[in-house]
Coordinates of C-alpha atoms and ligand atoms in Angstrom, one line a residue:
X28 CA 127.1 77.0 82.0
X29 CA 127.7 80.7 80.7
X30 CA 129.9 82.7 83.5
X31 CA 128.3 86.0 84.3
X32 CA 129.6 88.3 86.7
X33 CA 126.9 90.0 88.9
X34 CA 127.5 93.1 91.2
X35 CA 124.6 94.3 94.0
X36 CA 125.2 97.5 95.2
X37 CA 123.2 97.5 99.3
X38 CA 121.6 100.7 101.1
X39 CA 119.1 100.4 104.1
X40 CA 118.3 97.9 106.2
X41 CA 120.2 94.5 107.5
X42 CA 116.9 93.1 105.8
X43 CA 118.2 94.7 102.3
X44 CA 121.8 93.0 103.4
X45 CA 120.0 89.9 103.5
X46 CA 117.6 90.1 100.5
X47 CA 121.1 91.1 98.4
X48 CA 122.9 87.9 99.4
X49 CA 119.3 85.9 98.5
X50 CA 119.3 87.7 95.1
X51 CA 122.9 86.6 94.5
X52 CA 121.7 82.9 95.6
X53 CA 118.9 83.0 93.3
X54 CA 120.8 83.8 90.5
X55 CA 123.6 81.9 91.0
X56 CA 122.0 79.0 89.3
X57 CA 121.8 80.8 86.2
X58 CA 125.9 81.5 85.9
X59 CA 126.2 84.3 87.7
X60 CA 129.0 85.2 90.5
X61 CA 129.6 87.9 92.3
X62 CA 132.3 90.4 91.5
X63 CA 133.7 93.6 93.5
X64 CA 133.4 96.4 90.7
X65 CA 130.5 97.4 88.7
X66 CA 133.1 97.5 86.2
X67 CA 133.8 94.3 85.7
X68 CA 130.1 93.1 86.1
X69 CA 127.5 91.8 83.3
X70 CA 124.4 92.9 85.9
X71 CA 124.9 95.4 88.8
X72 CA 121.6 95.3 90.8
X73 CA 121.0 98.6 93.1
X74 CA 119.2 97.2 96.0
X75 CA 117.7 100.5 97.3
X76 CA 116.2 102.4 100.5
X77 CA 113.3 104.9 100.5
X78 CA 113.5 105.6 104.0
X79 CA 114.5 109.1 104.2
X80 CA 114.9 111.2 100.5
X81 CA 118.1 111.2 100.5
X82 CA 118.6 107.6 100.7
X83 CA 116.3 107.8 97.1
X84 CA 118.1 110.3 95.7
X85 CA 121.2 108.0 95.7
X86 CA 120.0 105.8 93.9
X87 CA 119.5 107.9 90.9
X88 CA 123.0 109.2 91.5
X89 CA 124.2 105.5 91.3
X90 CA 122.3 105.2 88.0
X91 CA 124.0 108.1 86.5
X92 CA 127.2 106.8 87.1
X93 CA 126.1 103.5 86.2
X94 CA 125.2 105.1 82.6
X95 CA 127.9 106.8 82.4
X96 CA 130.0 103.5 82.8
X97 CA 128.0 101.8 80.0
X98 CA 128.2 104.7 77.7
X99 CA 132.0 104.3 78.1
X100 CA 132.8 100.6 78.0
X101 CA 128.9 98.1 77.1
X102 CA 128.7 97.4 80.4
X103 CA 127.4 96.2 82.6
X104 CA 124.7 94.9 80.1
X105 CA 121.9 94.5 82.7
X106 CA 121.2 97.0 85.0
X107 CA 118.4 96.3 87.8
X108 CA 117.0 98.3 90.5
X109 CA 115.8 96.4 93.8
X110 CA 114.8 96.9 97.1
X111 CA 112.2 99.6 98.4
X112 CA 112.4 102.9 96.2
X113 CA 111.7 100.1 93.5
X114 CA 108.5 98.7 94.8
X115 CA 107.9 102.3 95.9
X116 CA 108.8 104.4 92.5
X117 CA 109.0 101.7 89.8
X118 CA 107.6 103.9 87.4
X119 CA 109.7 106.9 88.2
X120 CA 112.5 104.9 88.1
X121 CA 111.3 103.8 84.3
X122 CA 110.9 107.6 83.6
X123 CA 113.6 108.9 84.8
X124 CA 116.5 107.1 84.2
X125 CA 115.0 105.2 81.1
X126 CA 118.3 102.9 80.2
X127 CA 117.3 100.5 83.7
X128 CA 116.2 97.0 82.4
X129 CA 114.6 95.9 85.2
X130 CA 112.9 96.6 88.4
X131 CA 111.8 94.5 90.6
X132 CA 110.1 94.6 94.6
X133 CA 111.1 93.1 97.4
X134 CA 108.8 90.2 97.5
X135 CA 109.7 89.2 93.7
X136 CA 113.1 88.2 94.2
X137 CA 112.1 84.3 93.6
X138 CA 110.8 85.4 90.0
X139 CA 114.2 86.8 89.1
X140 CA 115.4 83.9 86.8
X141 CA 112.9 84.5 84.8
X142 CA 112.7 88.4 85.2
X143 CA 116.5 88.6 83.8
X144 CA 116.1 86.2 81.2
X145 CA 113.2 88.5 80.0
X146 CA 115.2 91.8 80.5
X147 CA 118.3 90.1 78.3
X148 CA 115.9 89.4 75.5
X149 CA 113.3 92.4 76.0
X150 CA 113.7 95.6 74.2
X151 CA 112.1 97.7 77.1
X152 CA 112.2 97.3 80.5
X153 CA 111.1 95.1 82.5
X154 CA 108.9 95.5 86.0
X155 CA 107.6 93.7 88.4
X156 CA 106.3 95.5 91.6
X157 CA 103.3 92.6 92.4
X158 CA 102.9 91.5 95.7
X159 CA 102.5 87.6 94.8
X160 CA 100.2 85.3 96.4
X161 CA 103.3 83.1 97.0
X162 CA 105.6 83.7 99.4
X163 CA 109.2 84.1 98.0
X164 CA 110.6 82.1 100.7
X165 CA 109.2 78.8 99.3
X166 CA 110.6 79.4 96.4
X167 CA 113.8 80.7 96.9
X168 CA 117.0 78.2 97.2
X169 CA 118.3 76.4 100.2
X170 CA 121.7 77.1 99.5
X171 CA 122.7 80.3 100.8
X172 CA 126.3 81.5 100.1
X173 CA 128.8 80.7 103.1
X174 CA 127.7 83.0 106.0
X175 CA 130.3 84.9 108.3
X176 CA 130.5 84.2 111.6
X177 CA 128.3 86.8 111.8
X178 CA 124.6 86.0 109.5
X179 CA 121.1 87.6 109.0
X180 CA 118.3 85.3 108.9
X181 CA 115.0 87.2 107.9
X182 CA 112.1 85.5 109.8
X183 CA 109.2 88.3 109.3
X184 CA 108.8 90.9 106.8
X185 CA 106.3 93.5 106.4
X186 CA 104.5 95.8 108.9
X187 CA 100.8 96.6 109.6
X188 CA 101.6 99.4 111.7
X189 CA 101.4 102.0 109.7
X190 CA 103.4 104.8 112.0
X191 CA 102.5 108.4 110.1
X192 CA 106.1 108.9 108.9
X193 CA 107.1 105.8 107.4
X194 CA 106.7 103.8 104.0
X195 CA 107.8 100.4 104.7
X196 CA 104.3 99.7 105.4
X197 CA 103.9 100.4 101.5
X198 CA 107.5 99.1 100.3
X199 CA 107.4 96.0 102.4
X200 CA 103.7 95.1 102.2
X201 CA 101.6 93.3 104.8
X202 CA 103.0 91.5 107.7
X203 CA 104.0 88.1 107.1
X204 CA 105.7 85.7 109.1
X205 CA 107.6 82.1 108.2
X206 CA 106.9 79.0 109.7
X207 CA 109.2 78.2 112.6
X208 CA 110.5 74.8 110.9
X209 CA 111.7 76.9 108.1
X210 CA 113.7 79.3 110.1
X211 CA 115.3 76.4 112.3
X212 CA 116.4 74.5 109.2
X213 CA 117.9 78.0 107.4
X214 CA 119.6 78.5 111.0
X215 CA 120.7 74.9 111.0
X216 CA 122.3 75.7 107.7
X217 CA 124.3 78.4 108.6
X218 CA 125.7 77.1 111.9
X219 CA 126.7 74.3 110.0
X220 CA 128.3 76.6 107.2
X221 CA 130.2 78.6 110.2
X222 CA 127.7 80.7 111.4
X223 CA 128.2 81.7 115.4
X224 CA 126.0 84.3 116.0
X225 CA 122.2 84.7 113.9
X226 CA 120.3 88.0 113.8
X227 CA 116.6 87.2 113.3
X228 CA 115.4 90.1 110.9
X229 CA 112.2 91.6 110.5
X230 CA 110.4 94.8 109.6
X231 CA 108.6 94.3 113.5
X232 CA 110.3 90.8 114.1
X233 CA 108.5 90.8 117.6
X234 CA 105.1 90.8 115.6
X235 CA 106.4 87.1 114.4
X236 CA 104.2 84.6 114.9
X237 CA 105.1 81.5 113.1
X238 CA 103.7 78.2 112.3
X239 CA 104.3 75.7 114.8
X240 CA 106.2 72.2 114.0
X241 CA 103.4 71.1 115.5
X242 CA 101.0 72.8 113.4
X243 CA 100.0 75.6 116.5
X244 CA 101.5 79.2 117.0
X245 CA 104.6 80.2 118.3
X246 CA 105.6 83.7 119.2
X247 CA 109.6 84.9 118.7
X248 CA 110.2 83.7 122.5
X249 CA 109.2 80.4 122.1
X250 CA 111.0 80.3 118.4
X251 CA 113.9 81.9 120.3
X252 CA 114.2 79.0 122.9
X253 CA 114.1 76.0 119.9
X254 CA 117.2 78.1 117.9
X255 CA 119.2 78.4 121.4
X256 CA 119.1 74.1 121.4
X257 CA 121.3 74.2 118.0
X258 CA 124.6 73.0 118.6
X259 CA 126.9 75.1 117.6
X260 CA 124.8 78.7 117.7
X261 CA 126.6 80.5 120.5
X262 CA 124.9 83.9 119.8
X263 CA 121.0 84.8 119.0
X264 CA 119.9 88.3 118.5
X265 CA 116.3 90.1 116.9
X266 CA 115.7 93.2 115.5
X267 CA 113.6 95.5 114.8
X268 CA 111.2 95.0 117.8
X269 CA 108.2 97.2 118.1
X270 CA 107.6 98.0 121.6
X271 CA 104.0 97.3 121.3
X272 CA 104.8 93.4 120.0
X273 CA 107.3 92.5 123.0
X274 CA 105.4 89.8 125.3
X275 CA 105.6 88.4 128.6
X276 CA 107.3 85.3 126.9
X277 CA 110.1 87.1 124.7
X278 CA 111.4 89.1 127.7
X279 CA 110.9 86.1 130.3
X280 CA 113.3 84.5 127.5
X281 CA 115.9 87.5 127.9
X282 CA 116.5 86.2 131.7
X283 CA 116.1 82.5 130.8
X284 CA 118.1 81.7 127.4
X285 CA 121.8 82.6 127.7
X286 CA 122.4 82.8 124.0
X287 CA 119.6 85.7 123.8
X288 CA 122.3 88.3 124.1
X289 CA 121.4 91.3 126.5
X290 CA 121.4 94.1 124.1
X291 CA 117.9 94.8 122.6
X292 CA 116.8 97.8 119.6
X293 CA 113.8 99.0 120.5
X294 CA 113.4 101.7 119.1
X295 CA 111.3 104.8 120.7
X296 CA 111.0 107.9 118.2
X297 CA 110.2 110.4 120.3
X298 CA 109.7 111.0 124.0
X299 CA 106.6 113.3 123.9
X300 CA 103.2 111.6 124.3
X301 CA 101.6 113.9 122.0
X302 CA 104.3 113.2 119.3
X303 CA 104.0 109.6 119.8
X304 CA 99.9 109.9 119.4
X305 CA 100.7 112.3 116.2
X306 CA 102.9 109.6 114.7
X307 CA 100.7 106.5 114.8
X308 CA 103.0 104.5 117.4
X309 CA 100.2 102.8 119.4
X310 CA 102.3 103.5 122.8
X311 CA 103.0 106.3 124.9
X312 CA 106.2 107.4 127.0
X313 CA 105.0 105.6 129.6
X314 CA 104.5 102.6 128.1
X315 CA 108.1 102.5 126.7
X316 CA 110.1 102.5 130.4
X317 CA 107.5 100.4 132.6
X318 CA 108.7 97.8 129.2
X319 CA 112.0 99.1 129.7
X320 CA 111.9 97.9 133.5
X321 CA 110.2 94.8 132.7
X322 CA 113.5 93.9 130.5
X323 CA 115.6 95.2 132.7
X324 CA 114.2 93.5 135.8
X325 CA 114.4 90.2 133.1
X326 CA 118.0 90.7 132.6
X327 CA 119.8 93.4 134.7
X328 CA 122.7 93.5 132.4
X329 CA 120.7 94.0 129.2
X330 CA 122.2 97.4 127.3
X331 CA 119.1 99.3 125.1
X332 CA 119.6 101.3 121.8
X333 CA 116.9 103.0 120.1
X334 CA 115.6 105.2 116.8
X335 CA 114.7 108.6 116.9
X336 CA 113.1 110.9 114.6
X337 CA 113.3 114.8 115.5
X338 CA 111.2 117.7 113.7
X339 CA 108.6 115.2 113.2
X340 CA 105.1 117.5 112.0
X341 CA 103.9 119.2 115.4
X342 CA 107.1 118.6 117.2
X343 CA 107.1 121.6 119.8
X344 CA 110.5 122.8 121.3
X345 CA 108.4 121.4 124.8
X346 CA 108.0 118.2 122.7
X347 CA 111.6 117.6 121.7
X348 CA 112.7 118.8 125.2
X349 CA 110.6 115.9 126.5
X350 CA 112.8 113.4 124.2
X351 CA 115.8 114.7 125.8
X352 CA 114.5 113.6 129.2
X353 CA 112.9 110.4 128.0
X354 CA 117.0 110.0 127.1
X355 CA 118.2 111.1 130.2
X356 CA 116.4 108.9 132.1
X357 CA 116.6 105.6 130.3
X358 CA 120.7 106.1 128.8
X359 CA 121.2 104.1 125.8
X360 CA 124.0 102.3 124.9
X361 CA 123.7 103.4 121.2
X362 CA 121.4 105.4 119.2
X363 CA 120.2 106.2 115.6
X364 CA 118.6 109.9 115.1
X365 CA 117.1 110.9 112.2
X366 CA 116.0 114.2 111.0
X367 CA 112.3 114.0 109.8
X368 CA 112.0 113.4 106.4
X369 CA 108.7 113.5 104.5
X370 CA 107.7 110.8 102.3
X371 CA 105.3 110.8 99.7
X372 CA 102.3 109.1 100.7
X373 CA 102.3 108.8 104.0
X374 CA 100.2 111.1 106.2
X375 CA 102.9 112.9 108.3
X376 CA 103.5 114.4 104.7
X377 CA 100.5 116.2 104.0
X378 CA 100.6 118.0 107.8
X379 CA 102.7 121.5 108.1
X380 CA 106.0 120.9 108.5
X381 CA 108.8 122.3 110.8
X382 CA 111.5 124.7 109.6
X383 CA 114.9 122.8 108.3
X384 CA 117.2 124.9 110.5
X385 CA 115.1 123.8 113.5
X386 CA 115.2 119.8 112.2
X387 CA 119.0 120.2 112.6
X388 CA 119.3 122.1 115.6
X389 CA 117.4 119.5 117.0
X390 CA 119.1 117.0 116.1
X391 CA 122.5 118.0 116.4
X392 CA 121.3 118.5 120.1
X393 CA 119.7 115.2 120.9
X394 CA 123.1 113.5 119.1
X395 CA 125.6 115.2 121.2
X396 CA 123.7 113.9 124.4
X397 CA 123.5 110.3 122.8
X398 CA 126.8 110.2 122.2
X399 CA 128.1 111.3 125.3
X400 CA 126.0 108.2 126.6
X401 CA 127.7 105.7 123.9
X402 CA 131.2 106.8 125.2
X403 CA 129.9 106.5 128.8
X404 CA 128.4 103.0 128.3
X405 CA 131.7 102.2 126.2
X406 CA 134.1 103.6 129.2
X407 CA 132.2 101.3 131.8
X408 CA 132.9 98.6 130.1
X409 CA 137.1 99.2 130.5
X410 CA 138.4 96.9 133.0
X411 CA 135.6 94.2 132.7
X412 CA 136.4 90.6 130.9
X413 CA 133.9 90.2 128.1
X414 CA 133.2 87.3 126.0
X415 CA 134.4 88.5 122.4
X416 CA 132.8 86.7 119.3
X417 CA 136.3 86.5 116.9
X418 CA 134.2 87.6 113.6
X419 CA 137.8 88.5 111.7
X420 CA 141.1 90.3 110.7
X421 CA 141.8 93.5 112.3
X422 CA 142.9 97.0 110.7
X423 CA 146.7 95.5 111.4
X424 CA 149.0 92.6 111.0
X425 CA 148.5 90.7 114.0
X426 CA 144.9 92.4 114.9
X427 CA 141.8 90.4 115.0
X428 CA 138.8 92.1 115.8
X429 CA 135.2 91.0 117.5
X430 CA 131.9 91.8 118.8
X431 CA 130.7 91.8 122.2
X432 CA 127.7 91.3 123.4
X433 CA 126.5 94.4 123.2
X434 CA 127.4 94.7 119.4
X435 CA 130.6 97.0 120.2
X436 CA 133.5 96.7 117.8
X437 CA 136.0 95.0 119.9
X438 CA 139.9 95.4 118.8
X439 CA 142.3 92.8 120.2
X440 CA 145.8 91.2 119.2
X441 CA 145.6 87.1 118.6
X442 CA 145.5 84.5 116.2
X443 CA 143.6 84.7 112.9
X444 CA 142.4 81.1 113.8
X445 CA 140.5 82.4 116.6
X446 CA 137.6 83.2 114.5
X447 CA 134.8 81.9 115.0
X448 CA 135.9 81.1 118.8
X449 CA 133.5 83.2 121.3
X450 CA 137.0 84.2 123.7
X451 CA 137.0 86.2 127.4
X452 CA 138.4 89.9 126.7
X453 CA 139.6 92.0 129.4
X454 CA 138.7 95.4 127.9
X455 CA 141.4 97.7 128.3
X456 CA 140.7 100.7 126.8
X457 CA 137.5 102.6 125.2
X458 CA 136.6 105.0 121.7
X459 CA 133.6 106.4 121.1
X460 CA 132.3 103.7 118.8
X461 CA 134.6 100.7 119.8
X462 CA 136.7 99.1 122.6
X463 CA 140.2 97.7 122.8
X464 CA 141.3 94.6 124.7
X465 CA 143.4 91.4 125.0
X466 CA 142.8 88.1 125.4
X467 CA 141.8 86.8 129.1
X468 CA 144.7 83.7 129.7
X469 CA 141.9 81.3 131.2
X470 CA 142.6 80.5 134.8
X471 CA 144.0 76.9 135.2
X472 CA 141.8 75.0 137.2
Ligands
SAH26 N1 110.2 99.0 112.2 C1 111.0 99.8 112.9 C2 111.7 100.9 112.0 C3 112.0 100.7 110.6 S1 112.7 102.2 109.8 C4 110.3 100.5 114.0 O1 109.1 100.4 114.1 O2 110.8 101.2 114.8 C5 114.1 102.6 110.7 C6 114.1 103.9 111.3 O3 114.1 104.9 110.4 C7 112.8 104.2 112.2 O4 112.9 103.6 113.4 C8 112.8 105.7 112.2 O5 113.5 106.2 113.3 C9 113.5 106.1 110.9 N2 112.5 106.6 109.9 C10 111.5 106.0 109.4 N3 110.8 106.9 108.6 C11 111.4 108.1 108.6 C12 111.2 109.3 108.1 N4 110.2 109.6 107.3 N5 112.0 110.3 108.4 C13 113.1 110.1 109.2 N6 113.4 108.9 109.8 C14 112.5 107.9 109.5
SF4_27 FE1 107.6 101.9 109.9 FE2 106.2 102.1 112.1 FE3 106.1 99.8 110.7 FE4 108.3 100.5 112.0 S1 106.3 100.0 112.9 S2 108.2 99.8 109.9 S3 108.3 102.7 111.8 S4 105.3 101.8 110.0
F3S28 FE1 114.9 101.1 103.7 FE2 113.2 99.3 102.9 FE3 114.8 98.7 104.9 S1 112.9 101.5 103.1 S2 115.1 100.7 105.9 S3 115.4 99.1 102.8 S4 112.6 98.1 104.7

């Protein structure tokens, strides 16, 4: 078999993380291996984010350097653009930066064989942006490459939500979910390849509702409780959840499945009811803490983080001062904030929008009260023994470093051939975006 070398370049989403290590699978039969530099590679793919604009506007500073690298030196020969901005912009993409040989949407990654075998014979480029009756999980292969102790298992993909801000409903297409026996064998896979801990993944991975073994329904709880029975998986996690998809059976499972790990994204955009209504959320403030309690009740020690946009179109200063309360009151143990960005296409767009300066007043406001919560969150942990997951090396000889339950970093002196092991931690000492510890000598009995 001919030896290629491939290189995927990943923004966005832990789905994109996932779809790039797919795309490497997929084309792995065809000779090609992954490789660190562009430089060296025969195909770089861009697997890309349209988000927010400026996660676009990388990508077509990636290209430029990508050009510039083949202008210099042939290669790489192939140069593909993935992911979101190209189901969203394919044709932009073609226009502007006419040298890209292929383009191809997220729910085409199965075709790609036969998309780069075109693109290394084709004179133009080559695009393929369909939404195909087929789903690309029956076609992609088994074999995944070796996971970390750490893996991303997509179960759900798309969104029918259609929130006023957001594209993914367009990138991502319709809400589909796979059958439950799939994602038990693909998680039986990767324990069995070294796999500790599995994310489940999905655009609104609460909305899953999967095909039964025995040919009825399941919802994520249910699918949550047959993954916890795999020997071997210590860890289970799920994101993004949609507030408006969590039922009485997922969070029951948070206070009945022990691998379910109490920390939960949910995220919450805004805490103004008006906002909420304007964005197309389906819930209002309300709504998000009686859930909030309903969790917490389910499992007391459960830690919450959350997504926020600020500036969103019609956002008044009462508005945003009503998110800052909504913060107050719940206290998250993380937090991503965003500054509104408009998209084209989506109807948030076409409304009047607020002033830049305002956007980053706002946010720089509502970040400096969610970060004083992280580092309050992160300081109550100091002094408490935690169960680290040993996930690898640390900065330093000697250093291993972790995860713990709550997804913080965790930094810690021991053996590298603790990873993988899931090890008590007394937590000594706490940073704003990490904690520091030392192996707990178990008690003899
Ligand atoms: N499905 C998830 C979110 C996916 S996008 C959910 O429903 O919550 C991840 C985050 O990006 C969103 O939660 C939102 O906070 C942010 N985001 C999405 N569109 C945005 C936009 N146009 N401008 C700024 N932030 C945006
Ligand atoms: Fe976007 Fe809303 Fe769908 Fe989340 S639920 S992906 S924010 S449209
Ligand atoms: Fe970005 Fe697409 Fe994920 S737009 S956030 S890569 S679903």
């Amino acid at each position: 078999m001919n030896r290629k070398k491939l290189h995927v370049i990943t923004w966005g989403c832990q789905m994109n993380v996932y779809d790039s290590g797919r795309m490497e699978d997929v084309l792995r039969p065809l000779g090609y291996a992954p490789v660190d530099a562009p430089a060296d590679a025969d195909m770089v793919i861009l697997n890309t984010c349209h988000i927010r604009d400026r996660a676009t506007e990388k990508v077509f500073s990636e290209l430029g350097r990508l050009r510039a690298l083949r202008d210099e030196t042939g290669r790489p020969g192939i140069i593909a653009v993935a992911g979101c901005v190209a189901q969203a912009e394919g044709q932009e993409i073609l226009a502007r930066a006419p040298f890209v040989d292929l383009v191809v949407g997220p729910q085409a990654y199965h075709r790609l064989p036969e998309l780069v075998a075109r693109a290394a014979r084709a004179g133009g480029a080559v695009i393929d942006t369909d939404f195909p009756a087929e789903s690309k999980f029956d076609h992609l292969p088994e074999e995944r490459t070796a996971p970390g102790v750490t893996a991303f298992l997509t179960i759900q993909e798309g969104c029918d939500k259609f929130c006023a801000f957001c594209v993914v409903p367009y990138t991502r297409g319709a809400e589909a979910s796979r059958p439950a026996g799939a994602v038990i064998a693909e998680a039986r896979r990767l324990v069995a390849a070294g796999a500790r801990e599995i994310t489940l993944l999905g655009q609104n991975v609460n909305a899953w509702h999967g095909e039964a073994p025995d040919g009825g329904t399941w919802g994520l709880g249910r699918l949550i409780r047959a993954l916890a029975d795999i020997p071997g998986l210590a860890r289970i996690r799920y994101t993004t959840s949609h507030p408006r998809d969590m039922d009485d059976d997922l969070i029951d499972a948070h206070g009945q499945v022990p691998a379910l790990m109490p920390f939960l994204h949910l995220p919450v955009q805004s805490g103004s009811d008006q906002v909420l209504r304007a964005m197309n959320r389906g819930h209002d403030v309300p709504f998000y803490e009686r859930l909030v309690e309903r969790l917490r009740a389910a499992r007391p020690d459960l830690a919450l983080s959350t997504d926020f946009i600020v500036g969103h179109p019609g956002e008044s200063e009462a508005d945003f001062d009503a998110t800052m309360r909504l913060v107050e009151r719940v206290t998250f143990a993380s937090a991503f904030s965003f500054k509104y960005s408009a998209r084209p296409g989506t109807p948030a767009a076409g409304l009047p929008q607020i002033e830049e300066s305002v956007r980053d007043r706002r946010l720089q406001t509502l970040q400096a009260l969610l970060r004083d919560q992280q580092a309050e969150f992160n300081a109550g942990c100091v002094g408490l023994t935690l169960p680290v997951l040993i996930t690898g090396p640390g900065r330093h000889p000697g250093q291993i470093a972790g995860r713990s339950p709550y997804l913080q970093p965790v930094h810690l002196t021991g053996p590298i051939s603790a990873v993988g092991q899931e090890l008590p931690v007394h937590i000594a000492a706490s940073h704003p975006n990490s904690l520091a510890g030392t192996i707990e000598e178990r008690a003899c009995a």
